Short mmCIF file of C-alpha atoms and ligand atoms in Angstrom, two decimals:
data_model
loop_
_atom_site.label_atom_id
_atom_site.label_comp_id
_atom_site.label_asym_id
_atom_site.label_seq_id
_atom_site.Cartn_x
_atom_site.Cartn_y
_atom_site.Cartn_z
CA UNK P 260 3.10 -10.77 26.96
CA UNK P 261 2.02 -8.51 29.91
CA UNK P 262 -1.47 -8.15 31.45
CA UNK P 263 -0.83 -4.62 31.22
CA UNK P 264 0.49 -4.39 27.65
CA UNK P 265 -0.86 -7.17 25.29
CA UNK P 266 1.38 -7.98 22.66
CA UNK P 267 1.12 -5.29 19.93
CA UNK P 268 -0.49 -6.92 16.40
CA UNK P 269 1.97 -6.00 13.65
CA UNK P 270 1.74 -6.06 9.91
CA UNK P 271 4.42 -6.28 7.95
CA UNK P 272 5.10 -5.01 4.23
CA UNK P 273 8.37 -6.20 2.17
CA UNK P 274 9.82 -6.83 -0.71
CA UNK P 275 12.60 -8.91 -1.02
CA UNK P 276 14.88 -10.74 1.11
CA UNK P 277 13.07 -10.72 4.44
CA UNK P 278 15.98 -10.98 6.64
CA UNK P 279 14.15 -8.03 8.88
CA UNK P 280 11.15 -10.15 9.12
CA UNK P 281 13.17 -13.31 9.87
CA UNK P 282 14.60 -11.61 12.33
CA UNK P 283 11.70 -10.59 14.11
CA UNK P 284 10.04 -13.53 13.93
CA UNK P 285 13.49 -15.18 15.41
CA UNK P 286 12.52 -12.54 18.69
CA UNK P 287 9.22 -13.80 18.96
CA UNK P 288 10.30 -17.08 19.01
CA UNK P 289 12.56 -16.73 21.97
CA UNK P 290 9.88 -14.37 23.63
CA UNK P 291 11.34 -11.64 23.69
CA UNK P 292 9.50 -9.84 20.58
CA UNK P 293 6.17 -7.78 22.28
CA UNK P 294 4.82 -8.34 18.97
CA UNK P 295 2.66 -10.93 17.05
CA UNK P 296 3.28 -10.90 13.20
CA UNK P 297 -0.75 -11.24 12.06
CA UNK P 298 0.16 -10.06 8.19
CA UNK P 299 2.91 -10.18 5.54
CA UNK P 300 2.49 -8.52 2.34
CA UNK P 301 4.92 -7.83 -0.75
CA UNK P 302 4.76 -5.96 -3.87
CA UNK P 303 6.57 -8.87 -5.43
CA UNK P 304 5.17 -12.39 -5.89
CA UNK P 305 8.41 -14.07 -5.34
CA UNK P 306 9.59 -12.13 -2.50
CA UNK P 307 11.93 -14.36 -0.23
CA UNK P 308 10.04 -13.01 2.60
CA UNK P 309 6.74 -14.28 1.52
CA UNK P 310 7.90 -17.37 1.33
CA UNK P 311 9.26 -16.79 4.90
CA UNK P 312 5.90 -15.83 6.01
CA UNK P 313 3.80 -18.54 4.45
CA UNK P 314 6.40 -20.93 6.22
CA UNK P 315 5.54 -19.10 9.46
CA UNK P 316 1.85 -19.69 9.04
CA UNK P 317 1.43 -16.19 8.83
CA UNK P 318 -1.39 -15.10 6.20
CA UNK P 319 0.76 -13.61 2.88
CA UNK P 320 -0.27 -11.45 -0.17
CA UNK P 321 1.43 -9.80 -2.67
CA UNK P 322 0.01 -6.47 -4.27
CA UNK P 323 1.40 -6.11 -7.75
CA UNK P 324 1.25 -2.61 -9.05
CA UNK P 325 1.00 -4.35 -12.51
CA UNK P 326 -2.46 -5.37 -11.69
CA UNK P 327 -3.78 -1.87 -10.40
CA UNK P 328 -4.09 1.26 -12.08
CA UNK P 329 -2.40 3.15 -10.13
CA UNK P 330 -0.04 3.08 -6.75
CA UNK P 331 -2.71 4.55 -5.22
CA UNK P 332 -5.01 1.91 -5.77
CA UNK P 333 -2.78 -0.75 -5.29
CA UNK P 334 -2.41 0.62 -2.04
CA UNK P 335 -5.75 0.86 -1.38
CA UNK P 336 -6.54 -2.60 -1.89
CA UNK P 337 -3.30 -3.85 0.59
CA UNK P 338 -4.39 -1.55 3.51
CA UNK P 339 -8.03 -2.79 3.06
CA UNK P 340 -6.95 -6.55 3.51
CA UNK P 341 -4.50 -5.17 5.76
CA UNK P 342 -7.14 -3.81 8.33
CA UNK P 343 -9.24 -7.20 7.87
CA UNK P 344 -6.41 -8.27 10.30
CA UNK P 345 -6.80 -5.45 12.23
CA UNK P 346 -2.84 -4.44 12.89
CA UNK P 347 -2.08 -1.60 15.56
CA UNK P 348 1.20 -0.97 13.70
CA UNK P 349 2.72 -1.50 10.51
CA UNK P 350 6.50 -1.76 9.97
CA UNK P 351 8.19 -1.79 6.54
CA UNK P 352 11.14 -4.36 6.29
CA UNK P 353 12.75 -3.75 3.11
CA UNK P 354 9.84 -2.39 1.27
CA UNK P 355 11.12 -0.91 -1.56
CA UNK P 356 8.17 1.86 -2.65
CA UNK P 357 6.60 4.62 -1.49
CA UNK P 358 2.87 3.64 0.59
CA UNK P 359 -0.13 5.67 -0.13
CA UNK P 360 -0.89 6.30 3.61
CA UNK P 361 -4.80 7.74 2.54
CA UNK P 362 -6.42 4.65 3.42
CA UNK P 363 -4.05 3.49 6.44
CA UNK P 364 -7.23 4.34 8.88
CA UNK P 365 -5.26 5.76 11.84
CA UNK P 366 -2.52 2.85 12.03
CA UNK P 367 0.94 4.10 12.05
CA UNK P 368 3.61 3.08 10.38
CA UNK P 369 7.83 2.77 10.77
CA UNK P 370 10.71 2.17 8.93
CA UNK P 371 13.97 1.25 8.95
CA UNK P 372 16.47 2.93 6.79
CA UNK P 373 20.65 1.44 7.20
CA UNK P 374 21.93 5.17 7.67
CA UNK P 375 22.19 8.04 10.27
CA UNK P 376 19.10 9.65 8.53
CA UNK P 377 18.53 12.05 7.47
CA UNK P 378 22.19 11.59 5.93
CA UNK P 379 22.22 9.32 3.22
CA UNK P 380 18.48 8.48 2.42
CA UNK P 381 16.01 9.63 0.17
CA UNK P 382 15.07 8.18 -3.06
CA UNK P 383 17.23 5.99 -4.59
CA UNK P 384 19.21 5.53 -1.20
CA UNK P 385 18.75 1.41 -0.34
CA UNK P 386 20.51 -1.40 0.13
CA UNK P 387 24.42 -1.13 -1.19
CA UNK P 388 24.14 2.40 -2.57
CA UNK P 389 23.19 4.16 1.15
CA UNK P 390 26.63 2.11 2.09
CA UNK P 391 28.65 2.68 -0.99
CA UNK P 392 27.64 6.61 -0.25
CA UNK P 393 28.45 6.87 3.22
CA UNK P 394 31.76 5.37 2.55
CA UNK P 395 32.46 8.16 -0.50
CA UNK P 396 31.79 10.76 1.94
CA UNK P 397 34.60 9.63 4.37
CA UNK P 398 31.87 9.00 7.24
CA UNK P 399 33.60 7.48 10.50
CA UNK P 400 30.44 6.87 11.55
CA UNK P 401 26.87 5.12 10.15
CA UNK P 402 24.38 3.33 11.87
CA UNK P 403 20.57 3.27 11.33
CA UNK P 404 17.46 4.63 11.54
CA UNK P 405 13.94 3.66 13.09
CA UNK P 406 11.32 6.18 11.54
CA UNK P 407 7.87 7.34 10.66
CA UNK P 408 6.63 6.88 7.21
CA UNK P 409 5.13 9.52 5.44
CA UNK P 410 4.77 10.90 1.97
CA UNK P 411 8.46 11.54 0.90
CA UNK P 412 11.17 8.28 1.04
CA UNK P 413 12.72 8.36 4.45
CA UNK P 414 11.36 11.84 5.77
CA UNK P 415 9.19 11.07 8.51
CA UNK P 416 10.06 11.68 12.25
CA UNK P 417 13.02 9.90 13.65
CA UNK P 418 12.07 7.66 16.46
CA UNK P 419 15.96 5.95 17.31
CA UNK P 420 18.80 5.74 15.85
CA UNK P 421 22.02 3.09 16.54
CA UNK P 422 25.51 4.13 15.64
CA UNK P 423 28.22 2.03 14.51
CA UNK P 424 31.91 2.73 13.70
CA UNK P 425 33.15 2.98 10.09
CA UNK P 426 36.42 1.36 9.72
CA UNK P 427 39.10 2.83 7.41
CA UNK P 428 39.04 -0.71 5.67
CA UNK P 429 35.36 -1.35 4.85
CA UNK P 430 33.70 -2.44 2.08
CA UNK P 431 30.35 -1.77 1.40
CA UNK P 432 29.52 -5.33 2.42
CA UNK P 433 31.58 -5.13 5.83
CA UNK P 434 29.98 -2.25 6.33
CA UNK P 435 26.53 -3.42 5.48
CA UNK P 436 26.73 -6.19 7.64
CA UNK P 437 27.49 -4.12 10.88
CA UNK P 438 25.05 -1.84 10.07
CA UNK P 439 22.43 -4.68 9.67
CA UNK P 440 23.48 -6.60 12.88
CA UNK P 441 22.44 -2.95 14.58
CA UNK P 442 19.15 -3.15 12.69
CA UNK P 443 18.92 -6.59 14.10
CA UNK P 444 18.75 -5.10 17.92
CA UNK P 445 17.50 -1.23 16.87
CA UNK P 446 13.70 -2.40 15.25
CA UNK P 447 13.18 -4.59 17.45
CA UNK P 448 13.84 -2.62 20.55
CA UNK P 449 11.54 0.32 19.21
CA UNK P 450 8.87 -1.95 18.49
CA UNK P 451 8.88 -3.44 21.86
CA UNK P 452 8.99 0.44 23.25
CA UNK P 453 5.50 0.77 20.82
CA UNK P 454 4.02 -2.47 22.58
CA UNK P 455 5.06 -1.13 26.48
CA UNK P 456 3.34 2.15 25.74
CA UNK P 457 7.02 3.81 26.31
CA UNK P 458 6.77 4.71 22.86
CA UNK P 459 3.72 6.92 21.83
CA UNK P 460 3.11 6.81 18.02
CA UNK P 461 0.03 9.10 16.99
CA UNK P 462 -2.29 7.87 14.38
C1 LIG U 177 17.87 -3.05 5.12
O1 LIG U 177 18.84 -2.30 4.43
C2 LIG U 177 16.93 -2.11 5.82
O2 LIG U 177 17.59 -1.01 6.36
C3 LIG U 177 16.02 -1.73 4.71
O3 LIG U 177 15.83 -2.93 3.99
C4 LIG U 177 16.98 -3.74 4.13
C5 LIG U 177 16.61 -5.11 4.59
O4 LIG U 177 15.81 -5.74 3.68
N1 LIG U 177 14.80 -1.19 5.21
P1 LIG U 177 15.53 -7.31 3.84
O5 LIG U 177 14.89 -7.50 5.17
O6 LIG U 177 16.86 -7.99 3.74
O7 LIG U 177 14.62 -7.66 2.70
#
């Protein structure tokens, strides 16, 4: 933390594995994350990642579209206990659904996405299949993706991208894996850029 920049309050929102937020939270922990992690919450109760964030100490809720009407109100309801711990920034680490941003109140909110967007994303493009499709298309290169949400899957402005090589002998889970170890440095570096003001992010 810097007197000048205080470290940015981030919320996260997930829904499965939580290997983005463990990562993070492994960059806070050697100080080098600009970031404090002040909310977690899921759209599945037994999210790995919850259970990541509980055993962070870091206050955890999952938001169950069963138990709304709509998304919509779902949504409503997580951005309201959201803001009661008042985040400056919300990042999406494997949150696999769209986020009503109507009641987001100003705060901004990124994503990552394991392609060269806007190649290979869009609905139906996560995990395996954005992999699997980049490798059908003969890409030599993928990479990933730091960007904007807004109301379409994987649309929003592009903030940074990080390229890697595809090798004539990947497999989708080669190839997944060097794409995530560039996550690993890529969301991480933007949200530090966020937290040193480098990075302006209207609400
Ligand atoms: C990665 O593919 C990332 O690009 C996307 O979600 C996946 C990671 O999910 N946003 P998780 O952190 O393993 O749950």
């Amino acid at each position: 933390m810097s007197d000048e920049h205080p470290d940015l309050r981030v919320a996260v929102l997930l829904s499965g594995t939580g290997r983005t937020l463990q990562n993070l939270l492994e960059w806070s922990s050697r100080g080098e994350l600009r970031a404090e992690v002040v909310a977690v919450a899921g759209n599945r109760s037994r999210a790995r990642g919850l259970e990541i964030a509980r055993a962070a100490e870091i206050p955890t809720r999952a938001f169950l579209l069963s138990r709304h009407e709509s998304r919509r109100h779902r949504d409503a309801e997580m951005w309201s206990w959201l803001h009661s711990h008042d985040p400056q920034l919300v990042v999406l680490a494997g949150y696999l659904s769209l986020l009503d941003l109507g009641s987001c109140g100003g705060v901004p909110v990124i994503n990552i996405h394991p392609s060269l967007l806007p190649s290979h994303g869009g609905e139906g493009y996560y995990g395996d299949r954005v992999h699997r499709a980049v490798l059908e298309a003969g890409e030599t290169e993928s990479g990933c993706t730091v960007h904007r949400v807004d109301a379409v899957y994987d649309r929003g402005e592009i903030l940074d991208q990080e390229r890697v090589p595809v090798r004539a002998d990947d497999t989708v889970e080669s190839l997944a894996r060097r794409v995530f170890a560039a996550e690993c440095e890529l969301y991480p570096r933007v949200i530090n850029a966020v937290a040193r003001g480098e990075l302006r992010l209207r609400g």
